[in-house]
Amino acid sequence: MKNFMEYEFNVEKIRLSCFVRSGQGALLHKNRPSHGLVLYLNGAEGYDFGNGKPICVKAGDIIYLPKGADYAVGPFPQGSCYAINFDISEQVSFEPFVFRPKNAVDMLATFRLAEKTWKMKNRGYAMKCKELLYHVICQLQTEYHAAYISQSKIELIAPALTRIHESYTTEQLRIGELAEMCKMTPEYFRSIFRKYYQVSPLKYINDLKLTHAAELITSGEYSITEVAGLSGFTDASHFSREFKKHFGVPPVEYKG
């Protein structure tokens, strides 16, 4: 049995990238035909692989489902989720596991883009989905092996995190000001932040803005210019470029 977090993957094929609404997924699975990574958006589900070690998955968690596995899902209320099913070139086995990524915003955006790319089936879509799967696996392995950060250090940046989540749509946040709130230099602040979240503070803030923008677009209640302003972007053209870079499609084509 190999360790998923240590393995150098050679993805042969993406079988499916999809969104599964609450209550739509099958409850019993026999001889699963492919490997799978599933990101839960809400609810909670229990997975019983018959080994006496049931796994509970909650909103924000990613579960790995092994190829060839037999398992039952339940009895918790089912949640909505994104899934990427894939084959790898080698015949290897991994234990099922659940992992809670620190950078949930980036993971959600990647799974969403994979699902949308697969559904649209534009030229090169299979290769793009394979690229996105590699990104997910790379992030999982990077976080798993990240340098240990004590809880006391994480608490040092808590004031900045609170400010970010309260103000990312209404203020142009500056790293110097956030670092000063935490009584540390900008360099030290960036170092702690990147070690814990695996991205820079600026990318973290930008990802929050873009995820919020996607939610506003999906609501259908705002124009693209309004969405840009409500998401913290001062320039609609810059917003459109950043949105396409992040989600793979311009805002006017995004369907959620």
JSON list of C-alpha atoms in Angstrom, two decimals, residues 29-199:
[
{"chain": "A", "resi": 29, "resn": "HIS", "atom": "CA", "xyz": [-20.48, 1.47, -4.41]},
{"chain": "A", "resi": 30, "resn": "LYS", "atom": "CA", "xyz": [-18.92, -1.79, -5.60]},
{"chain": "A", "resi": 31, "resn": "ASN", "atom": "CA", "xyz": [-15.47, -2.08, -7.19]},
{"chain": "A", "resi": 32, "resn": "ARG", "atom": "CA", "xyz": [-15.07, 1.65, -7.79]},
{"chain": "A", "resi": 33, "resn": "PRO", "atom": "CA", "xyz": [-13.82, 2.04, -11.41]},
{"chain": "A", "resi": 34, "resn": "SER", "atom": "CA", "xyz": [-11.41, 4.93, -10.82]},
{"chain": "A", "resi": 35, "resn": "HIS", "atom": "CA", "xyz": [-9.54, 6.97, -8.24]},
{"chain": "A", "resi": 36, "resn": "GLY", "atom": "CA", "xyz": [-11.46, 9.99, -6.95]},
{"chain": "A", "resi": 37, "resn": "LEU", "atom": "CA", "xyz": [-10.97, 13.23, -5.05]},
{"chain": "A", "resi": 38, "resn": "VAL", "atom": "CA", "xyz": [-14.13, 14.82, -3.67]},
{"chain": "A", "resi": 39, "resn": "LEU", "atom": "CA", "xyz": [-14.47, 18.29, -2.12]},
{"chain": "A", "resi": 40, "resn": "TYR", "atom": "CA", "xyz": [-17.50, 18.80, 0.13]},
{"chain": "A", "resi": 41, "resn": "LEU", "atom": "CA", "xyz": [-19.26, 22.17, 0.12]},
{"chain": "A", "resi": 42, "resn": "ASN", "atom": "CA", "xyz": [-21.83, 21.56, 2.87]},
{"chain": "A", "resi": 43, "resn": "GLY", "atom": "CA", "xyz": [-23.49, 18.89, 4.96]},
{"chain": "A", "resi": 44, "resn": "ALA", "atom": "CA", "xyz": [-21.66, 15.83, 6.23]},
{"chain": "A", "resi": 45, "resn": "GLU", "atom": "CA", "xyz": [-21.36, 12.23, 5.09]},
{"chain": "A", "resi": 46, "resn": "GLY", "atom": "CA", "xyz": [-20.00, 9.03, 6.54]},
{"chain": "A", "resi": 47, "resn": "TYR", "atom": "CA", "xyz": [-18.04, 6.56, 4.41]},
{"chain": "A", "resi": 48, "resn": "ASP", "atom": "CA", "xyz": [-17.83, 2.92, 5.50]},
{"chain": "A", "resi": 49, "resn": "PHE", "atom": "CA", "xyz": [-15.15, 0.92, 3.68]},
{"chain": "A", "resi": 50, "resn": "GLY", "atom": "CA", "xyz": [-15.81, -2.22, 5.72]},
{"chain": "A", "resi": 51, "resn": "ASN", "atom": "CA", "xyz": [-12.46, -2.01, 7.51]},
{"chain": "A", "resi": 52, "resn": "GLY", "atom": "CA", "xyz": [-13.82, -0.90, 10.87]},
{"chain": "A", "resi": 53, "resn": "LYS", "atom": "CA", "xyz": [-12.54, 2.67, 10.28]},
{"chain": "A", "resi": 54, "resn": "PRO", "atom": "CA", "xyz": [-15.47, 4.78, 9.03]},
{"chain": "A", "resi": 55, "resn": "ILE", "atom": "CA", "xyz": [-14.60, 8.24, 7.75]},
{"chain": "A", "resi": 56, "resn": "CYS", "atom": "CA", "xyz": [-16.73, 11.33, 8.41]},
{"chain": "A", "resi": 57, "resn": "VAL", "atom": "CA", "xyz": [-16.46, 14.09, 5.82]},
{"chain": "A", "resi": 58, "resn": "LYS", "atom": "CA", "xyz": [-17.62, 17.66, 6.53]},
{"chain": "A", "resi": 59, "resn": "ALA", "atom": "CA", "xyz": [-17.89, 20.90, 4.56]},
{"chain": "A", "resi": 60, "resn": "GLY", "atom": "CA", "xyz": [-14.43, 22.01, 3.42]},
{"chain": "A", "resi": 61, "resn": "ASP", "atom": "CA", "xyz": [-12.95, 18.48, 3.55]},
{"chain": "A", "resi": 62, "resn": "ILE", "atom": "CA", "xyz": [-11.48, 16.52, 0.65]},
{"chain": "A", "resi": 63, "resn": "ILE", "atom": "CA", "xyz": [-11.86, 12.74, 0.66]},
{"chain": "A", "resi": 64, "resn": "TYR", "atom": "CA", "xyz": [-9.80, 10.37, -1.47]},
{"chain": "A", "resi": 65, "resn": "LEU", "atom": "CA", "xyz": [-11.75, 7.34, -2.78]},
{"chain": "A", "resi": 66, "resn": "PRO", "atom": "CA", "xyz": [-9.56, 4.42, -3.92]},
{"chain": "A", "resi": 67, "resn": "LYS", "atom": "CA", "xyz": [-9.96, 2.63, -7.24]},
{"chain": "A", "resi": 68, "resn": "GLY", "atom": "CA", "xyz": [-11.51, -0.81, -6.71]},
{"chain": "A", "resi": 69, "resn": "ALA", "atom": "CA", "xyz": [-13.00, 0.10, -3.32]},
{"chain": "A", "resi": 70, "resn": "ASP", "atom": "CA", "xyz": [-16.35, -1.12, -1.99]},
{"chain": "A", "resi": 71, "resn": "TYR", "atom": "CA", "xyz": [-18.05, 1.33, 0.36]},
{"chain": "A", "resi": 72, "resn": "ALA", "atom": "CA", "xyz": [-21.34, 2.65, 1.68]},
{"chain": "A", "resi": 73, "resn": "VAL", "atom": "CA", "xyz": [-22.26, 6.31, 2.18]},
{"chain": "A", "resi": 74, "resn": "GLY", "atom": "CA", "xyz": [-24.38, 7.44, 5.15]},
{"chain": "A", "resi": 75, "resn": "PRO", "atom": "CA", "xyz": [-26.11, 7.80, 7.56]},
{"chain": "A", "resi": 76, "resn": "PHE", "atom": "CA", "xyz": [-25.51, 11.55, 7.87]},
{"chain": "A", "resi": 77, "resn": "PRO", "atom": "CA", "xyz": [-27.46, 14.10, 5.79]},
{"chain": "A", "resi": 78, "resn": "GLN", "atom": "CA", "xyz": [-25.84, 14.17, 2.37]},
{"chain": "A", "resi": 79, "resn": "GLY", "atom": "CA", "xyz": [-23.90, 17.22, 1.25]},
{"chain": "A", "resi": 80, "resn": "SER", "atom": "CA", "xyz": [-23.16, 18.79, -2.13]},
{"chain": "A", "resi": 81, "resn": "CYS", "atom": "CA", "xyz": [-19.70, 18.21, -3.52]},
{"chain": "A", "resi": 82, "resn": "TYR", "atom": "CA", "xyz": [-17.34, 18.49, -6.47]},
{"chain": "A", "resi": 83, "resn": "ALA", "atom": "CA", "xyz": [-15.58, 15.34, -7.67]},
{"chain": "A", "resi": 84, "resn": "ILE", "atom": "CA", "xyz": [-12.69, 14.52, -10.00]},
{"chain": "A", "resi": 85, "resn": "ASN", "atom": "CA", "xyz": [-12.40, 10.86, -11.03]},
{"chain": "A", "resi": 86, "resn": "PHE", "atom": "CA", "xyz": [-9.19, 9.73, -12.69]},
{"chain": "A", "resi": 87, "resn": "ASP", "atom": "CA", "xyz": [-6.90, 6.87, -13.73]},
{"chain": "A", "resi": 88, "resn": "ILE", "atom": "CA", "xyz": [-3.15, 6.70, -13.22]},
{"chain": "A", "resi": 89, "resn": "SER", "atom": "CA", "xyz": [-0.72, 4.71, -15.33]},
{"chain": "A", "resi": 90, "resn": "GLU", "atom": "CA", "xyz": [0.54, 2.49, -12.50]},
{"chain": "A", "resi": 91, "resn": "GLN", "atom": "CA", "xyz": [-1.39, -0.25, -10.70]},
{"chain": "A", "resi": 92, "resn": "VAL", "atom": "CA", "xyz": [-1.05, 1.03, -7.12]},
{"chain": "A", "resi": 93, "resn": "SER", "atom": "CA", "xyz": [-3.31, 1.18, -4.08]},
{"chain": "A", "resi": 94, "resn": "PHE", "atom": "CA", "xyz": [-3.82, 3.97, -1.53]},
{"chain": "A", "resi": 95, "resn": "GLU", "atom": "CA", "xyz": [-5.79, 3.97, 1.69]},
{"chain": "A", "resi": 96, "resn": "PRO", "atom": "CA", "xyz": [-8.91, 6.18, 1.73]},
{"chain": "A", "resi": 97, "resn": "PHE", "atom": "CA", "xyz": [-8.39, 9.37, 3.74]},
{"chain": "A", "resi": 98, "resn": "VAL", "atom": "CA", "xyz": [-9.93, 12.75, 4.47]},
{"chain": "A", "resi": 99, "resn": "PHE", "atom": "CA", "xyz": [-7.89, 15.96, 4.40]},
{"chain": "A", "resi": 100, "resn": "ARG", "atom": "CA", "xyz": [-8.89, 19.51, 5.31]},
{"chain": "A", "resi": 101, "resn": "PRO", "atom": "CA", "xyz": [-6.96, 21.97, 3.10]},
{"chain": "A", "resi": 102, "resn": "LYS", "atom": "CA", "xyz": [-5.86, 25.23, 4.65]},
{"chain": "A", "resi": 103, "resn": "ASN", "atom": "CA", "xyz": [-6.34, 27.19, 1.44]},
{"chain": "A", "resi": 104, "resn": "ALA", "atom": "CA", "xyz": [-9.98, 26.27, 0.95]},
{"chain": "A", "resi": 105, "resn": "VAL", "atom": "CA", "xyz": [-10.60, 29.18, -1.43]},
{"chain": "A", "resi": 106, "resn": "ASP", "atom": "CA", "xyz": [-8.01, 27.97, -3.93]},
{"chain": "A", "resi": 107, "resn": "MET", "atom": "CA", "xyz": [-9.21, 24.37, -3.72]},
{"chain": "A", "resi": 108, "resn": "LEU", "atom": "CA", "xyz": [-12.83, 25.33, -4.30]},
{"chain": "A", "resi": 109, "resn": "ALA", "atom": "CA", "xyz": [-11.90, 27.50, -7.29]},
{"chain": "A", "resi": 110, "resn": "THR", "atom": "CA", "xyz": [-9.85, 24.65, -8.79]},
{"chain": "A", "resi": 111, "resn": "PHE", "atom": "CA", "xyz": [-12.59, 22.03, -8.41]},
{"chain": "A", "resi": 112, "resn": "ARG", "atom": "CA", "xyz": [-15.17, 24.47, -9.80]},
{"chain": "A", "resi": 113, "resn": "LEU", "atom": "CA", "xyz": [-13.00, 25.23, -12.82]},
{"chain": "A", "resi": 114, "resn": "ALA", "atom": "CA", "xyz": [-12.39, 21.52, -13.44]},
{"chain": "A", "resi": 115, "resn": "GLU", "atom": "CA", "xyz": [-16.14, 20.84, -13.39]},
{"chain": "A", "resi": 116, "resn": "LYS", "atom": "CA", "xyz": [-16.88, 23.75, -15.71]},
{"chain": "A", "resi": 117, "resn": "THR", "atom": "CA", "xyz": [-14.05, 22.85, -18.09]},
{"chain": "A", "resi": 118, "resn": "TRP", "atom": "CA", "xyz": [-15.26, 19.24, -18.33]},
{"chain": "A", "resi": 119, "resn": "LYS", "atom": "CA", "xyz": [-18.86, 20.33, -18.93]},
{"chain": "A", "resi": 120, "resn": "MET", "atom": "CA", "xyz": [-18.01, 22.87, -21.66]},
{"chain": "A", "resi": 121, "resn": "LYS", "atom": "CA", "xyz": [-15.69, 20.45, -23.50]},
{"chain": "A", "resi": 122, "resn": "ASN", "atom": "CA", "xyz": [-13.79, 23.10, -25.42]},
{"chain": "A", "resi": 123, "resn": "ARG", "atom": "CA", "xyz": [-10.70, 22.09, -27.35]},
{"chain": "A", "resi": 124, "resn": "GLY", "atom": "CA", "xyz": [-8.08, 20.73, -24.95]},
{"chain": "A", "resi": 125, "resn": "TYR", "atom": "CA", "xyz": [-10.54, 20.33, -22.07]},
{"chain": "A", "resi": 126, "resn": "ALA", "atom": "CA", "xyz": [-9.22, 16.91, -21.01]},
{"chain": "A", "resi": 127, "resn": "MET", "atom": "CA", "xyz": [-5.66, 18.24, -20.78]},
{"chain": "A", "resi": 128, "resn": "LYS", "atom": "CA", "xyz": [-6.85, 21.28, -18.82]},
{"chain": "A", "resi": 129, "resn": "CYS", "atom": "CA", "xyz": [-8.72, 19.06, -16.34]},
{"chain": "A", "resi": 130, "resn": "LYS", "atom": "CA", "xyz": [-5.60, 16.94, -15.94]},
{"chain": "A", "resi": 131, "resn": "GLU", "atom": "CA", "xyz": [-3.62, 20.13, -15.19]},
{"chain": "A", "resi": 132, "resn": "LEU", "atom": "CA", "xyz": [-6.16, 21.13, -12.55]},
{"chain": "A", "resi": 133, "resn": "LEU", "atom": "CA", "xyz": [-6.04, 17.69, -10.93]},
{"chain": "A", "resi": 134, "resn": "TYR", "atom": "CA", "xyz": [-2.25, 17.92, -10.72]},
{"chain": "A", "resi": 135, "resn": "HIS", "atom": "CA", "xyz": [-2.70, 21.30, -9.01]},
{"chain": "A", "resi": 136, "resn": "VAL", "atom": "CA", "xyz": [-5.03, 19.76, -6.42]},
{"chain": "A", "resi": 137, "resn": "ILE", "atom": "CA", "xyz": [-2.65, 16.85, -5.74]},
{"chain": "A", "resi": 138, "resn": "CYS", "atom": "CA", "xyz": [0.33, 19.21, -5.54]},
{"chain": "A", "resi": 139, "resn": "GLN", "atom": "CA", "xyz": [-1.47, 21.42, -3.02]},
{"chain": "A", "resi": 140, "resn": "LEU", "atom": "CA", "xyz": [-2.48, 18.42, -0.91]},
{"chain": "A", "resi": 141, "resn": "GLN", "atom": "CA", "xyz": [1.07, 17.06, -0.84]},
{"chain": "A", "resi": 142, "resn": "THR", "atom": "CA", "xyz": [2.58, 20.51, -0.21]},
{"chain": "A", "resi": 143, "resn": "GLU", "atom": "CA", "xyz": [0.30, 21.19, 2.76]},
{"chain": "A", "resi": 144, "resn": "TYR", "atom": "CA", "xyz": [0.88, 17.69, 4.10]},
{"chain": "A", "resi": 145, "resn": "HIS", "atom": "CA", "xyz": [4.64, 18.22, 4.09]},
{"chain": "A", "resi": 146, "resn": "ALA", "atom": "CA", "xyz": [4.59, 21.91, 5.04]},
{"chain": "A", "resi": 147, "resn": "ALA", "atom": "CA", "xyz": [6.86, 23.03, 7.83]},
{"chain": "A", "resi": 148, "resn": "TYR", "atom": "CA", "xyz": [5.17, 22.75, 11.20]},
{"chain": "A", "resi": 149, "resn": "ILE", "atom": "CA", "xyz": [3.88, 26.05, 12.55]},
{"chain": "A", "resi": 150, "resn": "SER", "atom": "CA", "xyz": [3.05, 26.31, 16.23]},
{"chain": "A", "resi": 151, "resn": "GLN", "atom": "CA", "xyz": [-0.43, 27.45, 17.25]},
{"chain": "A", "resi": 152, "resn": "SER", "atom": "CA", "xyz": [1.12, 30.46, 18.94]},
{"chain": "A", "resi": 153, "resn": "LYS", "atom": "CA", "xyz": [2.54, 31.66, 15.60]},
{"chain": "A", "resi": 154, "resn": "ILE", "atom": "CA", "xyz": [-0.76, 31.16, 13.85]},
{"chain": "A", "resi": 155, "resn": "GLU", "atom": "CA", "xyz": [-2.47, 33.22, 16.55]},
{"chain": "A", "resi": 156, "resn": "LEU", "atom": "CA", "xyz": [-0.01, 36.04, 15.88]},
{"chain": "A", "resi": 157, "resn": "ILE", "atom": "CA", "xyz": [-1.59, 36.67, 12.48]},
{"chain": "A", "resi": 158, "resn": "ALA", "atom": "CA", "xyz": [-5.18, 36.26, 13.71]},
{"chain": "A", "resi": 159, "resn": "PRO", "atom": "CA", "xyz": [-5.86, 40.05, 13.86]},
{"chain": "A", "resi": 160, "resn": "ALA", "atom": "CA", "xyz": [-4.88, 40.37, 10.20]},
{"chain": "A", "resi": 161, "resn": "LEU", "atom": "CA", "xyz": [-7.04, 37.43, 9.18]},
{"chain": "A", "resi": 162, "resn": "THR", "atom": "CA", "xyz": [-10.04, 38.96, 10.93]},
{"chain": "A", "resi": 163, "resn": "ARG", "atom": "CA", "xyz": [-9.41, 42.27, 9.15]},
{"chain": "A", "resi": 164, "resn": "ILE", "atom": "CA", "xyz": [-9.03, 40.52, 5.79]},
{"chain": "A", "resi": 165, "resn": "HIS", "atom": "CA", "xyz": [-12.32, 38.66, 6.06]},
{"chain": "A", "resi": 166, "resn": "GLU", "atom": "CA", "xyz": [-14.19, 41.72, 7.32]},
{"chain": "A", "resi": 167, "resn": "SER", "atom": "CA", "xyz": [-12.81, 44.19, 4.78]},
{"chain": "A", "resi": 168, "resn": "TYR", "atom": "CA", "xyz": [-11.58, 42.48, 1.59]},
{"chain": "A", "resi": 169, "resn": "THR", "atom": "CA", "xyz": [-14.57, 43.77, -0.42]},
{"chain": "A", "resi": 170, "resn": "THR", "atom": "CA", "xyz": [-14.54, 47.32, 0.94]},
{"chain": "A", "resi": 171, "resn": "GLU", "atom": "CA", "xyz": [-10.87, 48.28, 1.48]},
{"chain": "A", "resi": 172, "resn": "GLN", "atom": "CA", "xyz": [-7.62, 48.05, -0.43]},
{"chain": "A", "resi": 173, "resn": "LEU", "atom": "CA", "xyz": [-5.70, 46.08, 2.18]},
{"chain": "A", "resi": 174, "resn": "ARG", "atom": "CA", "xyz": [-1.96, 46.64, 2.41]},
{"chain": "A", "resi": 175, "resn": "ILE", "atom": "CA", "xyz": [0.52, 44.10, 3.71]},
{"chain": "A", "resi": 176, "resn": "GLY", "atom": "CA", "xyz": [2.38, 46.70, 5.76]},
{"chain": "A", "resi": 177, "resn": "GLU", "atom": "CA", "xyz": [-0.78, 47.66, 7.64]},
{"chain": "A", "resi": 178, "resn": "LEU", "atom": "CA", "xyz": [-1.78, 44.03, 8.21]},
{"chain": "A", "resi": 179, "resn": "ALA", "atom": "CA", "xyz": [1.70, 43.22, 9.52]},
{"chain": "A", "resi": 180, "resn": "GLU", "atom": "CA", "xyz": [1.62, 46.25, 11.81]},
{"chain": "A", "resi": 181, "resn": "MET", "atom": "CA", "xyz": [-1.68, 45.01, 13.28]},
{"chain": "A", "resi": 182, "resn": "CYS", "atom": "CA", "xyz": [0.15, 41.80, 14.22]},
{"chain": "A", "resi": 183, "resn": "LYS", "atom": "CA", "xyz": [3.17, 43.72, 15.57]},
{"chain": "A", "resi": 184, "resn": "MET", "atom": "CA", "xyz": [5.64, 42.17, 13.13]},
{"chain": "A", "resi": 185, "resn": "THR", "atom": "CA", "xyz": [7.59, 43.11, 10.04]},
{"chain": "A", "resi": 186, "resn": "PRO", "atom": "CA", "xyz": [5.97, 42.62, 6.61]},
{"chain": "A", "resi": 187, "resn": "GLU", "atom": "CA", "xyz": [8.60, 40.00, 5.77]},
{"chain": "A", "resi": 188, "resn": "TYR", "atom": "CA", "xyz": [7.88, 37.93, 8.89]},
{"chain": "A", "resi": 189, "resn": "PHE", "atom": "CA", "xyz": [4.13, 38.29, 8.36]},
{"chain": "A", "resi": 190, "resn": "ARG", "atom": "CA", "xyz": [4.43, 37.03, 4.77]},
{"chain": "A", "resi": 191, "resn": "SER", "atom": "CA", "xyz": [6.59, 34.13, 5.92]},
{"chain": "A", "resi": 192, "resn": "ILE", "atom": "CA", "xyz": [4.14, 32.88, 8.55]},
{"chain": "A", "resi": 193, "resn": "PHE", "atom": "CA", "xyz": [1.15, 33.43, 6.28]},
{"chain": "A", "resi": 194, "resn": "ARG", "atom": "CA", "xyz": [2.68, 31.55, 3.33]},
{"chain": "A", "resi": 195, "resn": "LYS", "atom": "CA", "xyz": [3.83, 28.63, 5.48]},
{"chain": "A", "resi": 196, "resn": "TYR", "atom": "CA", "xyz": [0.33, 28.14, 6.86]},
{"chain": "A", "resi": 197, "resn": "TYR", "atom": "CA", "xyz": [-1.84, 28.92, 3.81]},
{"chain": "A", "resi": 198, "resn": "GLN", "atom": "CA", "xyz": [0.64, 27.97, 1.05]},
{"chain": "A", "resi": 199, "resn": "VAL", "atom": "CA", "xyz": [-0.05, 31.26, -0.79]}
]
